[in-house]
GROMACS .gro file of C-alpha atoms in nm:
model
  289
    1MET     CA    1   8.758   4.501   5.183
    2ARG     CA    2   8.917   4.736   5.434
    3ARG     CA    3   9.069   4.936   5.145
    4ILE     CA    4   8.725   4.974   4.980
    5PHE     CA    5   8.576   5.095   5.307
    6MET     CA    6   8.847   5.363   5.341
    7ILE     CA    7   8.787   5.490   4.986
    8LEU     CA    8   8.413   5.517   5.049
    9ALA     CA    9   8.470   5.703   5.378
   10THR     CA   10   8.706   5.949   5.207
   11ALA     CA   11   8.450   6.018   4.933
   12ALA     CA   12   8.181   6.076   5.195
   13MET     CA   13   8.403   6.329   5.372
   14ILE     CA   14   8.464   6.516   5.044
   15VAL     CA   15   8.089   6.532   4.971
   16SER     CA   16   8.021   6.642   5.329
   17CYS     CA   17   8.277   6.927   5.313
   18GLY     CA   18   8.143   7.040   4.978
   19GLY     CA   19   7.789   7.048   5.116
   20GLY     CA   20   7.904   7.240   5.424
   21ASN     CA   21   8.061   7.515   5.213
   22SER     CA   22   7.771   7.557   4.970
   23PRO     CA   23   7.550   7.776   5.197
   24LYS     CA   24   7.840   8.020   5.248
   25VAL     CA   25   7.907   8.041   4.874
   26ASN     CA   26   7.538   8.101   4.799
   27HIS     CA   27   7.517   8.368   5.069
   28GLU     CA   28   7.817   8.557   4.927
   29GLU     CA   29   7.680   8.538   4.575
   30GLY     CA   30   7.345   8.670   4.697
   31ALA     CA   31   7.516   8.965   4.863
   32ILE     CA   32   7.705   9.049   4.544
   33ASP     CA   33   7.388   9.026   4.339
   34SER     CA   34   7.203   9.260   4.577
   35VAL     CA   35   7.472   9.524   4.529
   36ARG     CA   36   7.477   9.478   4.153
   37ASN     CA   37   7.099   9.521   4.138
   38GLN     CA   38   7.125   9.868   4.289
   39GLU     CA   39   7.099  10.162   4.052
   40PRO     CA   40   7.453  10.260   3.940
   41VAL     CA   41   7.586  10.610   3.997
   42PRO     CA   42   7.539  10.782   3.654
   43VAL     CA   43   7.884  10.933   3.608
   44ILE     CA   44   8.047  10.964   3.263
   45GLN     CA   45   8.410  11.056   3.197
   46PRO     CA   46   8.461  11.118   2.825
   47GLU     CA   47   8.807  11.161   2.680
   48ASN     CA   48   8.772  11.541   2.670
   49GLY     CA   49   8.791  11.555   3.050
   50VAL     CA   50   8.430  11.659   3.108
   51MET     CA   51   8.259  11.487   3.402
   52GLN     CA   52   7.881  11.454   3.382
   53THR     CA   53   7.619  11.314   3.617
   54MET     CA   54   7.244  11.332   3.671
   55GLY     CA   55   7.085  11.530   3.954
   56LYS     CA   56   6.761  11.677   4.083
   57VAL     CA   57   6.658  12.031   4.163
   58VAL     CA   58   6.564  12.077   4.530
   59ALA     CA   59   6.410  12.370   4.713
   60GLU     CA   60   6.635  12.487   4.994
   61ARG     CA   61   6.355  12.685   5.159
   62TYR     CA   62   5.985  12.605   5.157
   63ALA     CA   63   5.688  12.606   5.395
   64ASP     CA   64   5.396  12.365   5.417
   65LEU     CA   65   5.099  12.566   5.541
   66ALA     CA   66   4.803  12.419   5.730
   67PHE     CA   67   4.506  12.536   5.934
   68GLU     CA   68   4.498  12.461   6.305
   69THR     CA   69   4.117  12.445   6.333
   70ALA     CA   70   3.867  12.212   6.168
   71LEU     CA   71   3.622  12.457   6.010
   72PRO     CA   72   3.476  12.509   5.661
   73ILE     CA   73   3.718  12.675   5.418
   74GLU     CA   74   3.579  13.008   5.305
   75GLN     CA   75   3.827  13.100   5.031
   76VAL     CA   76   4.123  12.959   4.841
   77LEU     CA   77   4.285  13.254   4.668
   78VAL     CA   78   4.580  13.089   4.493
   79LYS     CA   79   4.654  12.807   4.250
   80ASN     CA   80   4.953  12.592   4.168
   81GLY     CA   81   5.237  12.780   4.003
   82GLN     CA   82   5.117  13.122   4.118
   83HIS     CA   83   5.384  13.361   4.241
   84VAL     CA   84   5.304  13.523   4.576
   85ARG     CA   85   5.454  13.794   4.793
   86ARG     CA   86   5.528  13.773   5.162
   87GLY     CA   87   5.213  13.837   5.367
   88GLN     CA   88   4.976  13.769   5.077
   89VAL     CA   89   4.657  13.587   5.183
   90LEU     CA   90   4.640  13.234   5.040
   91ALA     CA   91   4.329  13.082   5.202
   92THR     CA   92   4.084  13.155   5.484
   93LEU     CA   93   3.850  12.965   5.713
   94ASP     CA   94   3.492  13.063   5.796
   95GLN     CA   95   3.553  13.409   5.942
   96PHE     CA   96   3.200  13.447   6.081
   97LYS     CA   97   3.236  13.148   6.312
   98LEU     CA   98   3.581  13.256   6.425
   99ARG     CA   99   3.473  13.611   6.502
  100ASN     CA  100   3.156  13.490   6.672
  101ALA     CA  101   3.368  13.270   6.899
  102ILE     CA  102   3.567  13.578   7.003
  103VAL     CA  103   3.249  13.768   7.088
  104GLN     CA  104   3.129  13.480   7.306
  105LYS     CA  105   3.464  13.459   7.488
  106GLU     CA  106   3.465  13.836   7.547
  107ARG     CA  107   3.123  13.808   7.710
  108ALA     CA  108   3.249  13.523   7.925
  109VAL     CA  109   3.534  13.747   8.045
  110GLU     CA  110   3.290  14.028   8.128
  111GLN     CA  111   3.069  13.791   8.326
  112ALA     CA  112   3.370  13.654   8.513
  113GLN     CA  113   3.477  14.008   8.601
  114LEU     CA  114   3.130  14.086   8.740
  115GLN     CA  115   3.134  13.767   8.944
  116ILE     CA  116   3.473  13.848   9.090
  117GLU     CA  117   3.353  14.195   9.193
  118GLN     CA  118   3.050  14.046   9.368
  119ALA     CA  119   3.265  13.784   9.536
  120HIS     CA  120   3.505  14.054   9.655
  121LEU     CA  121   3.218  14.238   9.828
  122LYS     CA  122   3.106  13.916   9.997
  123MET     CA  123   3.463  13.849  10.110
  124GLN     CA  124   3.478  14.193  10.272
  125ASP     CA  125   3.152  14.120  10.457
  126VAL     CA  126   3.296  13.795  10.590
  127ILE     CA  127   3.611  13.972  10.708
  128ILE     CA  128   3.409  14.243  10.881
  129ALA     CA  129   3.196  13.977  11.049
  130GLN     CA  130   3.519  13.831  11.192
  131GLY     CA  131   3.604  14.169  11.347
  132TYR     CA  132   3.873  14.284  11.104
  133ASP     CA  133   3.906  14.579  10.869
  134PRO     CA  134   3.918  14.456  10.503
  135ASP     CA  135   4.119  14.765  10.407
  136LYS     CA  136   4.399  14.659  10.646
  137ALA     CA  137   4.491  14.329  10.487
  138ALA     CA  138   4.826  14.310  10.670
  139GLN     CA  139   4.644  14.283  11.004
  140ILE     CA  140   4.415  14.000  10.895
  141PRO     CA  141   4.535  13.648  10.992
  142SER     CA  142   4.599  13.416  10.699
  143ASN     CA  143   4.341  13.160  10.817
  144VAL     CA  144   4.074  13.430  10.838
  145MET     CA  145   4.161  13.554  10.489
  146HIS     CA  146   4.154  13.198  10.351
  147ASN     CA  147   3.813  13.128  10.504
  148ALA     CA  148   3.681  13.457  10.364
  149ASP     CA  149   3.809  13.364  10.016
  150MET     CA  150   3.639  13.025  10.028
  151LYS     CA  151   3.307  13.138  10.176
  152SER     CA  152   3.267  13.429   9.936
  153GLY     CA  153   3.378  13.233   9.630
  154TYR     CA  154   3.639  13.500   9.557
  155ALA     CA  155   3.918  13.250   9.496
  156LEU     CA  156   3.699  13.049   9.256
  157SER     CA  157   3.595  13.366   9.074
  158LYS     CA  158   3.960  13.461   9.016
  159SER     CA  159   4.025  13.117   8.868
  160GLN     CA  160   3.720  13.145   8.642
  161LEU     CA  161   3.832  13.486   8.520
  162ALA     CA  162   4.179  13.354   8.437
  163THR     CA  163   4.022  13.064   8.244
  164ALA     CA  164   3.793  13.299   8.051
  165LYS     CA  165   4.086  13.521   7.953
  166THR     CA  166   4.285  13.217   7.836
  167GLN     CA  167   3.994  13.100   7.621
  168LEU     CA  168   3.959  13.449   7.473
  169GLU     CA  169   4.327  13.450   7.375
  170ALA     CA  170   4.280  13.106   7.217
  171ALA     CA  171   3.984  13.234   7.014
  172ARG     CA  172   4.187  13.531   6.896
  173HIS     CA  173   4.468  13.296   6.796
  174ASP     CA  174   4.222  13.078   6.602
  175LEU     CA  175   4.103  13.386   6.412
  176GLN     CA  176   4.459  13.478   6.324
  177SER     CA  177   4.556  13.122   6.224
  178GLY     CA  178   4.235  13.096   6.020
  179VAL     CA  179   4.402  13.313   5.756
  180LEU     CA  180   4.698  13.153   5.577
  181THR     CA  181   4.954  13.399   5.442
  182ALA     CA  182   5.276  13.351   5.248
  183PRO     CA  183   5.573  13.351   5.488
  184PHE     CA  184   5.805  13.476   5.213
  185ASP     CA  185   5.813  13.553   4.842
  186GLY     CA  186   5.780  13.240   4.632
  187VAL     CA  187   5.561  13.017   4.420
  188VAL     CA  188   5.262  12.809   4.533
  189ALA     CA  189   5.261  12.430   4.492
  190ASN     CA  190   5.062  12.126   4.608
  191VAL     CA  191   4.729  12.304   4.660
  192SER     CA  192   4.514  12.027   4.807
  193VAL     CA  193   4.187  12.197   4.910
  194GLN     CA  194   3.910  12.408   4.766
  195ALA     CA  195   3.647  12.646   4.904
  196HIS     CA  196   3.359  12.502   5.111
  197GLN     CA  197   3.555  12.192   5.210
  198LEU     CA  198   3.603  12.114   5.577
  199ALA     CA  199   3.961  12.185   5.673
  200GLU     CA  200   4.150  11.913   5.860
  201ALA     CA  201   4.361  12.049   6.142
  202GLY     CA  202   4.729  12.005   6.058
  203LYS     CA  203   4.672  11.886   5.701
  204THR     CA  204   4.881  12.074   5.445
  205VAL     CA  205   4.676  12.318   5.240
  206CYS     CA  206   4.961  12.422   5.009
  207ARG     CA  207   5.335  12.468   4.990
  208VAL     CA  208   5.517  12.795   4.927
  209ILE     CA  209   5.859  12.750   4.766
  210ALA     CA  210   6.116  13.027   4.776
  211THR     CA  211   6.219  13.020   4.411
  212GLY     CA  212   6.530  13.222   4.481
  213ASP     CA  213   6.668  12.948   4.708
  214MET     CA  214   6.712  12.646   4.481
  215ALA     CA  215   6.988  12.389   4.462
  216VAL     CA  216   7.071  12.072   4.276
  217GLU     CA  217   7.160  11.740   4.440
  218PHE     CA  218   7.374  11.479   4.266
  219ARG     CA  219   7.603  11.187   4.348
  220VAL     CA  220   7.965  11.125   4.258
  221MET     CA  221   8.192  10.831   4.319
  222GLU     CA  222   8.426  10.847   4.616
  223ALA     CA  223   8.725  10.841   4.381
  224ASP     CA  224   8.604  11.162   4.212
  225LEU     CA  225   8.518  11.346   4.534
  226SER     CA  226   8.841  11.546   4.534
  227LYS     CA  227   8.723  11.729   4.220
  228TYR     CA  228   8.416  11.869   4.402
  229LYS     CA  229   8.535  12.099   4.677
  230THR     CA  230   8.303  12.349   4.844
  231GLY     CA  231   8.273  12.645   4.608
  232THR     CA  232   8.345  12.441   4.294
  233CYS     CA  233   8.140  12.568   4.000
  234VAL     CA  234   7.928  12.331   3.793
  235SER     CA  235   7.696  12.377   3.497
  236VAL     CA  236   7.334  12.261   3.527
  237ILE     CA  237   7.124  12.169   3.222
  238PRO     CA  238   6.754  12.084   3.262
  239ILE     CA  239   6.640  11.768   3.086
  240ALA     CA  240   6.326  11.959   2.986
  241ASP     CA  241   6.528  12.212   2.784
  242LYS     CA  242   6.889  12.134   2.707
  243ASN     CA  243   6.941  12.474   2.546
  244ILE     CA  244   6.938  12.642   2.888
  245HIS     CA  245   7.241  12.639   3.118
  246TYR     CA  246   7.247  12.742   3.485
  247ASP     CA  247   7.549  12.806   3.704
  248ALA     CA  248   7.579  12.653   4.048
  249SER     CA  249   7.848  12.620   4.313
  250VAL     CA  250   7.898  12.332   4.555
  251SER     CA  251   7.759  12.432   4.895
  252GLU     CA  252   7.730  12.102   5.083
  253ILE     CA  253   7.901  11.763   5.077
  254ASN     CA  254   7.728  11.491   5.278
  255PRO     CA  255   8.009  11.312   5.467
  256VAL     CA  256   7.865  10.965   5.409
  257VAL     CA  257   7.967  10.708   5.146
  258ASP     CA  258   7.675  10.486   5.048
  259GLN     CA  259   7.682  10.117   4.955
  260GLN     CA  260   7.770  10.203   4.595
  261GLY     CA  261   8.070  10.405   4.703
  262ALA     CA  262   7.903  10.737   4.614
  263VAL     CA  263   7.874  11.067   4.799
  264THR     CA  264   7.578  11.308   4.775
  265ILE     CA  265   7.663  11.669   4.688
  266ARG     CA  266   7.445  11.979   4.686
  267ALA     CA  267   7.521  12.280   4.466
  268ARG     CA  268   7.341  12.611   4.511
  269LEU     CA  269   7.198  12.765   4.194
  270SER     CA  270   7.269  13.133   4.134
  271LYS     CA  271   6.951  13.178   3.927
  272ALA     CA  272   6.664  12.932   3.905
  273ALA     CA  273   6.353  13.126   3.813
  274ASP     CA  274   6.228  12.864   3.566
  275LEU     CA  275   6.328  12.551   3.757
  276PHE     CA  276   6.084  12.339   3.958
  277ASP     CA  277   6.146  12.139   4.271
  278GLY     CA  278   6.222  11.779   4.167
  279MET     CA  279   6.330  11.857   3.809
  280ASN     CA  280   6.586  11.622   3.652
  281VAL     CA  281   6.904  11.793   3.536
  282GLU     CA  282   7.249  11.718   3.403
  283VAL     CA  283   7.539  11.839   3.616
  284ILE     CA  284   7.864  11.900   3.429
  285LEU     CA  285   8.209  11.967   3.569
  286LYS     CA  286   8.508  12.028   3.345
  287SER     CA  287   8.809  11.865   3.500
  288GLU     CA  288   9.124  12.071   3.546
  289LYS     CA  289   9.419  11.949   3.345
   0.00000   0.00000   0.00000
């Protein structure tokens, strides 16, 4: 009977150990599966020594343009795909309202200047009443000058004039920012508004992409990284037209290895007049033998 009890206890210990290990095994298998489910790095190494991978065209220089004021849009003068020159007008806000705001602020400045002149005369009267000469400011005690400023309203008038001038400068800035111009030569993309809509402050109206500054981004395995030094030349073929080849040279290597053991590389295109931001391309490197 004692022998039977020992056999049963041993079996229970075996089952218990097996059950204790099962969560760890499942966890490890889950981790492996999560890595396997990731998209593999598309690198091919045929027998002829040519290395090929997929990449995307990226714009190295672009500008998202937006209005700073919420006003009706008066004009949208460009469309997607249109080539523009630096300084070319792309869209405008309601110019009448912007110019009218400047006129009102200019009048406010004029009124503030008149008020400060009147307050200055009153301040002189207060100083004279205290027995001092307003033209000899150095001989006037500071407390007398302070009281004269406060009683005449001269100090307040100076503050009001400064505020009016600040508001005038802001109105002039709004007029200037109410006209969107191209910051450099390029092509227009992502036009999101049309005339007579109400502009949202800070919302992108369109993007200007400098077509002369394009690159291609692609990934290579860590083991193949030594083949892609800065300055290495690669051939770029658009998926949209495989009869066209572009030359590019490696300009950046991101010093990070991702979970798939791949490194992201950027190659600057020498000519990319017909390529769009986000285009899929093949990147080919012929290995040295």
